[in-house]
Amino acid sequence: MTFALGQRWISDTESDLGLGTVVAIDARTVSVIFAASEENRVYARHDAPVTRVTFNVGDVIDSQEGWSLQVEEITEDQGVLTYIGTRQDTEESNVSLREIFLSHQIRFNKPQDKLFAGQVDRMDNFVLRYRALHNQYQQQKSPMRGLCGMRAGLVPHQLYIAHEVGRRHAPRVLLADEVGLGKTIEAGMIIHQQVLSGRAERVLIVVPENLQHQWLVEMMRRFNLHFSIFDEERCVEAFAESENPFDTQQFVLCSLEFLRKSRRRIEQAVDAEWDLLVVDEAHHLEWSEEKPSREYQVVEALAERTPGVLLLTATPEQLGRESHFARLRLLDSDRFYDYQAFVEEEEQYAPVANAVTALFSGQSLAQSDKDQIAEILGEARVTAIFDVLESAADEQEKAQARQSLIDNLMDRHGTGRVLFRNTRSGVEGFPQRNVHLLPMDIPSQYTTSMRVAGMIGGKMSSQARAIKMLYPEEVFQEFEGDESSWWQFDPRVNWLLDKVKDKRGEKILVIASRASTALQLEQALREREGIRATVFHEGMSILERDKAAAYFAQDEGGAQVLICSEIGSEGRNFQFANQLVMFDLPFNPDLLEQRIGRLDRIGQRRDIDIHIPYLKTTSQEILARWFHEGLNAFAETCPTGRLVYDEYSDGLIELLAAVSTDGLDEIIADSAKMNETLKAQMEQGRDRLLEMHSNGGERSHRIAEQIAASDGDTNLVTFALSLFDTIGVNQEDRGDNAIVLKPTEHMMVPSFPGLPEEGTTVTFDRDTALALEDVELISWEHPMIDGGMELLMSEGVGTSAVSLLKNKALPVGAVLLELVFLVQAQAPKRSGIRRFLPPTPIRVLLDGRGNDLSSQVEFDSFNRQLSPVNRHVANKLVTSVQKQVHDLIDAGTPVVEAQLETIRAQALQDMHQQLDAELERMQALKEVNPNIRDEEIVAQQAQIEELDHLIKHAQYQLDSLRVIMVAHN
């Protein structure tokens, strides 16, 4: 292939990129920039999937400046063409237009060229392509896009928050739901929407080190978002590809500890230009005006350079107003610039929140409360709302009035747009925890080995010794060797065996701190009692963990017991079980809550039994008592646990290291007192107005109902199965509403989007996907469907076809032509154009005289009357009617042009109706609530202007066609 700088080419595989320009050539590669879609491509010179763009005399071509030229002569200089002819707007003759100045939006996808070249597709591929275009259009117009495809239950408050935040331009919010309410899922849904809409192409997630795997698994399993974990080793490897290792991946996950340790890595991360930053456990970012922590500074540097920021914490303002201010400052330093000013402003909102809380509980408001609300919202608006609430109106009318009051107050509330906070007390659906503390005598074997360990461990730190003393089985094994079988005499194992036998019909989740302990417990259950158990630990691949979790979830023939190492507290859903055994205890209150959170979640339908077997007169007893009596952490969620631990950890560690109870009662009493004080502060600090806004009220339930109604879409099932057939993916029915998909050697492409090399099991049923850990949920948003439809388009599948119509009412040999045009605007995905004008198919069905029959003849019913034709016969038929087909294509042009204007007008109306209203609302609110950022308003104005231009210049192209010949038999 001969390339020259300035030549214009189009991509054969990505037709939507527009017209490309050759900008660089070397011995092996050629670089082409596609300006319309802001994309760059580098191809191998000898087999680049591109086609040279040349025009002929008589063609009318467009320039970048917007004027058109009728070509009368073509010259060539060093491989670059110049077109000479008459300019259409000024009628000036002998005008030159070098090809480098051709409009980037020119289109060249001509299915008729394929048809006449003998490249006729199968009829069913034409049908599949038409349905793909229609389904793409429907999905991209859907206001629920990005929320339907997650592999999770439809929890209203989560869906509301994600819907509210995910549609914003560069959202900067604090997600502060209490433990167990699903902040990670909310963040995942927001990321998913931002990615699908094109607003976020590069995402960085920063989490504590121990949560990296949880996030990796959650993003992949629930949202099909594949992140790469970056650590020092990965950065060194990536340096071969790029000076900045963070530029080598679009979706990156790393620990805060990793960034904090290296100035070079944090500088590289900051320079990598992310669209969205997500920070989990943000309450650990310590800040004071005098001395912010290193961790805080790291996140601050990233937040300053990243348009979108999501901070996640389960403990916002209630545990320290100053640290709460610090997190808000990360989101908007211009708005939250002074701590004292923030405190004074916050105090103005508390009485309003209390007044609304009283109103919602059925109490009458004092006149002073009404006056205060009226001062914020305006007298006329408030009077109308109060009149409804205090009248004899029906409950639905009152509910609407309440919601109106909340919406209006939240728009003016101090942190209303940047903070979302749901509490367990405000969200229903949590089980009761039944705690079973089980003290057991320590075996003599442990007493001996631990006494010896105490004598020889003099150089260990108190913390290391304290941790060691919590796991006597490890100490015993150190002295007795790997062949020792501590599980033969450990009373906890004996108790576990009895419990499993006693609960034959129940699934039991066992969590131990160490992988080695989990493996040996499985051996004990198998060898001593023949109990079916499986393990789950960090040494296993994600696929192996999925299989273990699926084996546990299986009703018939599955494992009764799943034994996890500490990694079992990562974000897996085991809520089909209600028996939790903590074979040992974690050192950290947060980890304890994560363990219980595997079963204690929204959707758990039964009360949970929590069993804590521990050895008396050991460190295990000390820790169990502190958790139970000092924090009440087994029976209730304990968001305050970490703060109490930080206060008393030194004294607790000394007791654990020395295995001494001297002073334990005092530590427990002080811990309990501090815990109660903090919880009281939390309750007192609850902002019920904020909670009402955060759970979305009736709107949240409507969103959940809308998504639930789209589940089980039979159109999706039939389309997906046809798509898999066409691509060449092997399908086997597994039962249980599930299908096994495997790639084959005969696939259309070497790898199919979203399909692993080893294959996968899928279902179209949400409940099945939630019950079976190894089964993926197929939705319109799944990469196999979304990517599969893109594949059909880019590979040109089904663009031309020939069919027979057996109809005696029509003359034999009569020709009909079915044309499918596509209206679209070439624009970057991030522009948001697809929300208002996604690629829009227009079907035109012409008879031999050029009459459009499409409004009278519906596609599916017409298609059922048609028969396929083999390619050899099809080519003969096409050759015989070539001129007639050309004439009919020309006859279809005015039909589609009339519809083009309607589509443009409707898209403009939809866009202005939605975005102008949002802009006016933000401008009005800016007057009363500084939480509306200037950047949001400027971005909204710019988006409206850009979309207005793009929609007005949307063009149509012929996407596909089908020639139909009439036969009588």
PDB file of C-alpha atoms in Angstrom, residues 81 97 100 178 388 398 430 449 532 589 602 692 805 860 910 954:
ATOM      1  CA  LEU A  81      -4.699  14.711  -5.027  1.00  0.00           C
ATOM      2  CA  LEU A  97      -9.337  21.913  -3.201  1.00  0.00           C
ATOM      3  CA  ILE A 100      -6.039  17.423   2.938  1.00  0.00           C
ATOM      4  CA  GLU A 178     -23.582   3.387  56.420  1.00  0.00           C
ATOM      5  CA  VAL A 388     -51.795  20.468  50.956  1.00  0.00           C
ATOM      6  CA  LYS A 398     -49.608  14.656  50.403  1.00  0.00           C
ATOM      7  CA  PHE A 430     -31.766  -5.953  57.459  1.00  0.00           C
ATOM      8  CA  SER A 449       3.868 -24.725  72.388  1.00  0.00           C
ATOM      9  CA  ARG A 532     -18.518 -31.637  51.439  1.00  0.00           C
ATOM     10  CA  PRO A 589     -12.902  -3.967  63.812  1.00  0.00           C
ATOM     11  CA  ILE A 602     -29.902  -5.907  52.202  1.00  0.00           C
ATOM     12  CA  MET A 692     -34.732  11.548  52.872  1.00  0.00           C
ATOM     13  CA  LEU A 805     -41.027 -13.039  -2.130  1.00  0.00           C
ATOM     14  CA  ASP A 860     -41.040  -8.525  10.941  1.00  0.00           C
ATOM     15  CA  ASP A 910     -35.349  16.844  23.306  1.00  0.00           C
ATOM     16  CA  ALA A 954     -26.320  15.315  11.415  1.00  0.00           C
TER      17      ALA A 954
END
